PDB file of C-alpha atoms in Angstrom:
ATOM      1  CA  UNK W   1      -0.053   0.029  -0.043  1.00 88.00           C
ATOM      2  CA  UNK W   2       1.448   3.381  -1.007  1.00 91.00           C
ATOM      3  CA  UNK W   3       1.539   6.483   1.160  1.00 94.00           C
ATOM      4  CA  UNK W   4      -0.843   8.226  -1.244  1.00 96.00           C
ATOM      5  CA  UNK W   5      -3.450   5.496  -0.645  1.00 95.00           C
ATOM      6  CA  UNK W   6      -3.120   5.719   3.152  1.00 95.00           C
ATOM      7  CA  UNK W   7      -3.521   9.439   2.911  1.00 95.00           C
ATOM      8  CA  UNK W   8      -6.601   9.093   0.738  1.00 96.00           C
ATOM      9  CA  UNK W   9      -8.254   7.241   3.620  1.00 96.00           C
ATOM     10  CA  UNK W  10      -7.264   9.680   6.361  1.00 95.00           C
ATOM     11  CA  UNK W  11     -10.684  11.303   6.479  1.00 91.00           C
ATOM     12  CA  UNK W  12     -12.429   7.952   6.795  1.00 94.00           C
ATOM     13  CA  UNK W  13      -9.904   5.436   8.117  1.00 96.00           C
ATOM     14  CA  UNK W  14     -12.608   2.957   9.185  1.00 95.00           C
ATOM     15  CA  UNK W  15     -13.031   2.218   5.434  1.00 96.00           C
ATOM     16  CA  UNK W  16      -9.456   1.266   4.803  1.00 97.00           C
ATOM     17  CA  UNK W  17     -10.059  -2.376   5.739  1.00 97.00           C
ATOM     18  CA  UNK W  18     -12.654  -2.539   2.884  1.00 98.00           C
ATOM     19  CA  UNK W  19     -10.197  -1.185   0.426  1.00 97.00           C
ATOM     20  CA  UNK W  20      -7.296  -3.284   1.603  1.00 97.00           C
ATOM     21  CA  UNK W  21      -9.285  -6.420   0.955  1.00 97.00           C
ATOM     22  CA  UNK W  22     -10.405  -5.212  -2.472  1.00 98.00           C
ATOM     23  CA  UNK W  23      -6.920  -4.103  -3.397  1.00 97.00           C
ATOM     24  CA  UNK W  24      -5.312  -7.352  -2.217  1.00 96.00           C
ATOM     25  CA  UNK W  25      -7.640  -9.495  -4.323  1.00 97.00           C
ATOM     26  CA  UNK W  26      -7.245  -7.318  -7.367  1.00 97.00           C
ATOM     27  CA  UNK W  27      -3.455  -7.209  -7.102  1.00 95.00           C
ATOM     28  CA  UNK W  28      -3.365 -10.938  -6.772  1.00 96.00           C
ATOM     29  CA  UNK W  29      -5.608 -11.368  -9.868  1.00 95.00           C
ATOM     30  CA  UNK W  30      -3.838  -8.647 -11.950  1.00 94.00           C
ATOM     31  CA  UNK W  31      -0.191  -8.323 -10.959  1.00 94.00           C
ATOM     32  CA  UNK W  32       0.231  -5.726 -13.733  1.00 92.00           C
ATOM     33  CA  UNK W  33      -2.486  -3.513 -12.267  1.00 94.00           C
ATOM     34  CA  UNK W  34      -1.554   0.066 -11.852  1.00 94.00           C
ATOM     35  CA  UNK W  35      -3.220   2.705  -9.780  1.00 95.00           C
ATOM     36  CA  UNK W  36      -3.504   6.464  -9.578  1.00 96.00           C
ATOM     37  CA  UNK W  37      -4.542   8.310  -6.511  1.00 97.00           C
ATOM     38  CA  UNK W  38      -6.120  11.679  -6.811  1.00 96.00           C
ATOM     39  CA  UNK W  39      -8.006  13.926  -4.301  1.00 93.00           C
ATOM     40  CA  UNK W  40     -11.395  12.301  -5.192  1.00 94.00           C
ATOM     41  CA  UNK W  41     -10.626   8.721  -6.226  1.00 96.00           C
ATOM     42  CA  UNK W  42      -8.244   5.841  -6.687  1.00 98.00           C
ATOM     43  CA  UNK W  43      -8.231   4.686 -10.367  1.00 97.00           C
ATOM     44  CA  UNK W  44      -7.404   1.067 -10.945  1.00 97.00           C
ATOM     45  CA  UNK W  45      -6.083   0.379 -14.421  1.00 94.00           C
ATOM     46  CA  UNK W  46      -4.496  -1.977 -16.927  1.00 90.00           C
ATOM     47  CA  UNK W  47      -3.926  -0.089 -20.169  1.00 88.00           C
ATOM     48  CA  UNK W  48      -7.072   1.906 -19.232  1.00 92.00           C
ATOM     49  CA  UNK W  49      -9.051   2.552 -16.089  1.00 94.00           C
ATOM     50  CA  UNK W  50     -11.334  -0.394 -15.347  1.00 95.00           C
ATOM     51  CA  UNK W  51     -12.493   0.598 -11.880  1.00 97.00           C
ATOM     52  CA  UNK W  52     -12.365   3.439  -9.400  1.00 97.00           C
ATOM     53  CA  UNK W  53     -12.719   3.717  -5.701  1.00 97.00           C
ATOM     54  CA  UNK W  54     -13.945   6.785  -3.893  1.00 96.00           C
ATOM     55  CA  UNK W  55     -15.303   7.920  -0.566  1.00 95.00           C
ATOM     56  CA  UNK W  56     -18.598   9.904   0.070  1.00 90.00           C
ATOM     57  CA  UNK W  57     -18.269  13.703  -0.502  1.00 75.00           C
ATOM     58  CA  UNK W  58     -21.710  14.625   0.555  1.00 68.00           C
ATOM     59  CA  UNK W  59     -24.698  12.949   2.198  1.00 69.00           C
ATOM     60  CA  UNK W  60     -27.210  11.345  -0.193  1.00 66.00           C
ATOM     61  CA  UNK W  61     -30.716  10.345   0.962  1.00 73.00           C
ATOM     62  CA  UNK W  62     -30.924   6.638   1.562  1.00 72.00           C
ATOM     63  CA  UNK W  63     -27.214   6.025   1.440  1.00 72.00           C
ATOM     64  CA  UNK W  64     -25.155   5.061   4.435  1.00 80.00           C
ATOM     65  CA  UNK W  65     -23.004   7.723   6.112  1.00 85.00           C
ATOM     66  CA  UNK W  66     -19.749   5.837   5.499  1.00 91.00           C
ATOM     67  CA  UNK W  67     -18.853   3.524   2.591  1.00 93.00           C
ATOM     68  CA  UNK W  68     -16.376   2.813  -0.167  1.00 96.00           C
ATOM     69  CA  UNK W  69     -17.922   3.515  -3.648  1.00 96.00           C
ATOM     70  CA  UNK W  70     -16.621   1.158  -6.377  1.00 98.00           C
ATOM     71  CA  UNK W  71     -17.324   2.206  -9.949  1.00 97.00           C
ATOM     72  CA  UNK W  72     -16.593   0.048 -12.955  1.00 97.00           C
ATOM     73  CA  UNK W  73     -17.460   0.054 -16.650  1.00 95.00           C
ATOM     74  CA  UNK W  74     -19.043  -2.572 -18.844  1.00 96.00           C
ATOM     75  CA  UNK W  75     -20.574  -2.731 -22.289  1.00 94.00           C
ATOM     76  CA  UNK W  76     -23.985  -3.497 -20.900  1.00 95.00           C
ATOM     77  CA  UNK W  77     -26.150  -2.586 -18.025  1.00 96.00           C
ATOM     78  CA  UNK W  78     -26.067  -4.963 -15.069  1.00 95.00           C
ATOM     79  CA  UNK W  79     -29.291  -5.499 -13.261  1.00 94.00           C
ATOM     80  CA  UNK W  80     -28.700  -6.403  -9.596  1.00 96.00           C
ATOM     81  CA  UNK W  81     -29.943  -4.925  -6.293  1.00 95.00           C
ATOM     82  CA  UNK W  82     -26.310  -4.214  -5.351  1.00 95.00           C
ATOM     83  CA  UNK W  83     -25.941  -1.865  -8.218  1.00 96.00           C
ATOM     84  CA  UNK W  84     -26.960   1.392  -6.700  1.00 93.00           C
ATOM     85  CA  UNK W  85     -26.649   3.320  -9.892  1.00 92.00           C
ATOM     86  CA  UNK W  86     -25.808   2.598 -13.560  1.00 96.00           C
ATOM     87  CA  UNK W  87     -25.422   5.326 -16.235  1.00 95.00           C
ATOM     88  CA  UNK W  88     -24.574   5.229 -19.855  1.00 93.00           C
ATOM     89  CA  UNK W  89     -22.143   8.118 -20.502  1.00 89.00           C
ATOM     90  CA  UNK W  90     -21.501   6.849 -24.000  1.00 87.00           C
ATOM     91  CA  UNK W  91     -23.489   4.463 -26.193  1.00 92.00           C
ATOM     92  CA  UNK W  92     -22.484   0.955 -25.228  1.00 88.00           C
ATOM     93  CA  UNK W  93     -20.488   1.965 -22.091  1.00 92.00           C
ATOM     94  CA  UNK W  94     -22.165   1.608 -18.865  1.00 96.00           C
ATOM     95  CA  UNK W  95     -20.760   2.867 -15.560  1.00 96.00           C
ATOM     96  CA  UNK W  96     -21.933   0.943 -12.443  1.00 97.00           C
ATOM     97  CA  UNK W  97     -21.693   1.947  -8.858  1.00 96.00           C
ATOM     98  CA  UNK W  98     -21.559  -0.406  -5.910  1.00 97.00           C
ATOM     99  CA  UNK W  99     -21.425   0.650  -2.183  1.00 95.00           C
ATOM    100  CA  UNK W 100     -19.240  -1.315   0.175  1.00 97.00           C
ATOM    101  CA  UNK W 101     -19.648  -0.884   3.937  1.00 96.00           C
ATOM    102  CA  UNK W 102     -17.505  -3.788   5.289  1.00 96.00           C
ATOM    103  CA  UNK W 103     -14.769  -6.047   4.067  1.00 97.00           C
ATOM    104  CA  UNK W 104     -17.341  -8.917   3.604  1.00 97.00           C
ATOM    105  CA  UNK W 105     -18.923  -6.909   0.860  1.00 97.00           C
ATOM    106  CA  UNK W 106     -15.884  -7.593  -1.290  1.00 98.00           C
ATOM    107  CA  UNK W 107     -17.127 -10.975  -2.430  1.00 97.00           C
ATOM    108  CA  UNK W 108     -17.104 -13.310  -5.460  1.00 97.00           C
ATOM    109  CA  UNK W 109     -19.943 -11.446  -7.144  1.00 97.00           C
ATOM    110  CA  UNK W 110     -18.174  -8.114  -7.034  1.00 98.00           C
ATOM    111  CA  UNK W 111     -14.807  -9.627  -8.131  1.00 98.00           C
ATOM    112  CA  UNK W 112     -16.565 -11.290 -11.051  1.00 98.00           C
ATOM    113  CA  UNK W 113     -17.937  -7.914 -12.090  1.00 98.00           C
ATOM    114  CA  UNK W 114     -14.547  -6.336 -11.790  1.00 97.00           C
ATOM    115  CA  UNK W 115     -13.027  -9.170 -13.812  1.00 96.00           C
ATOM    116  CA  UNK W 116     -15.542  -8.469 -16.513  1.00 96.00           C
ATOM    117  CA  UNK W 117     -14.762  -4.697 -16.324  1.00 96.00           C
ATOM    118  CA  UNK W 118     -10.966  -5.464 -16.536  1.00 95.00           C
ATOM    119  CA  UNK W 119     -11.646  -7.422 -19.709  1.00 94.00           C
ATOM    120  CA  UNK W 120     -14.000  -4.849 -21.115  1.00 94.00           C
ATOM    121  CA  UNK W 121     -11.484  -1.980 -20.559  1.00 92.00           C
ATOM    122  CA  UNK W 122      -8.959  -3.979 -22.736  1.00 86.00           C
ATOM    123  CA  UNK W 123     -11.366  -3.761 -25.760  1.00 84.00           C
ATOM    124  CA  UNK W 124     -11.290   0.046 -25.913  1.00 69.00           C
TER     125      UNK W 124
END
């Protein structure tokens, strides 16, 4: 874990274990994975960004107060209760958002979606 990643979670350190589990599984699956930390998100990438991690910036009605938001892109819209939002910023490119509140939320289903997003990003 880099210093930049640790600094990113300073304002919500209780969410770091969620990210650590996610990052560990992704790093094991994709040893060539790169990442870029900015003020608002951590971008996970191969040749292109396939997923992003962010923390809440403002309260949203019906959403928990503390969470890790994982966003990823696919060529189709996923229909699942865990997908809190899906938008099509470009034709045939859907961005999906999933809230994670605890390390157990990083499960096989999420990892499968991220694997699909990893593959999809390679087709750009």
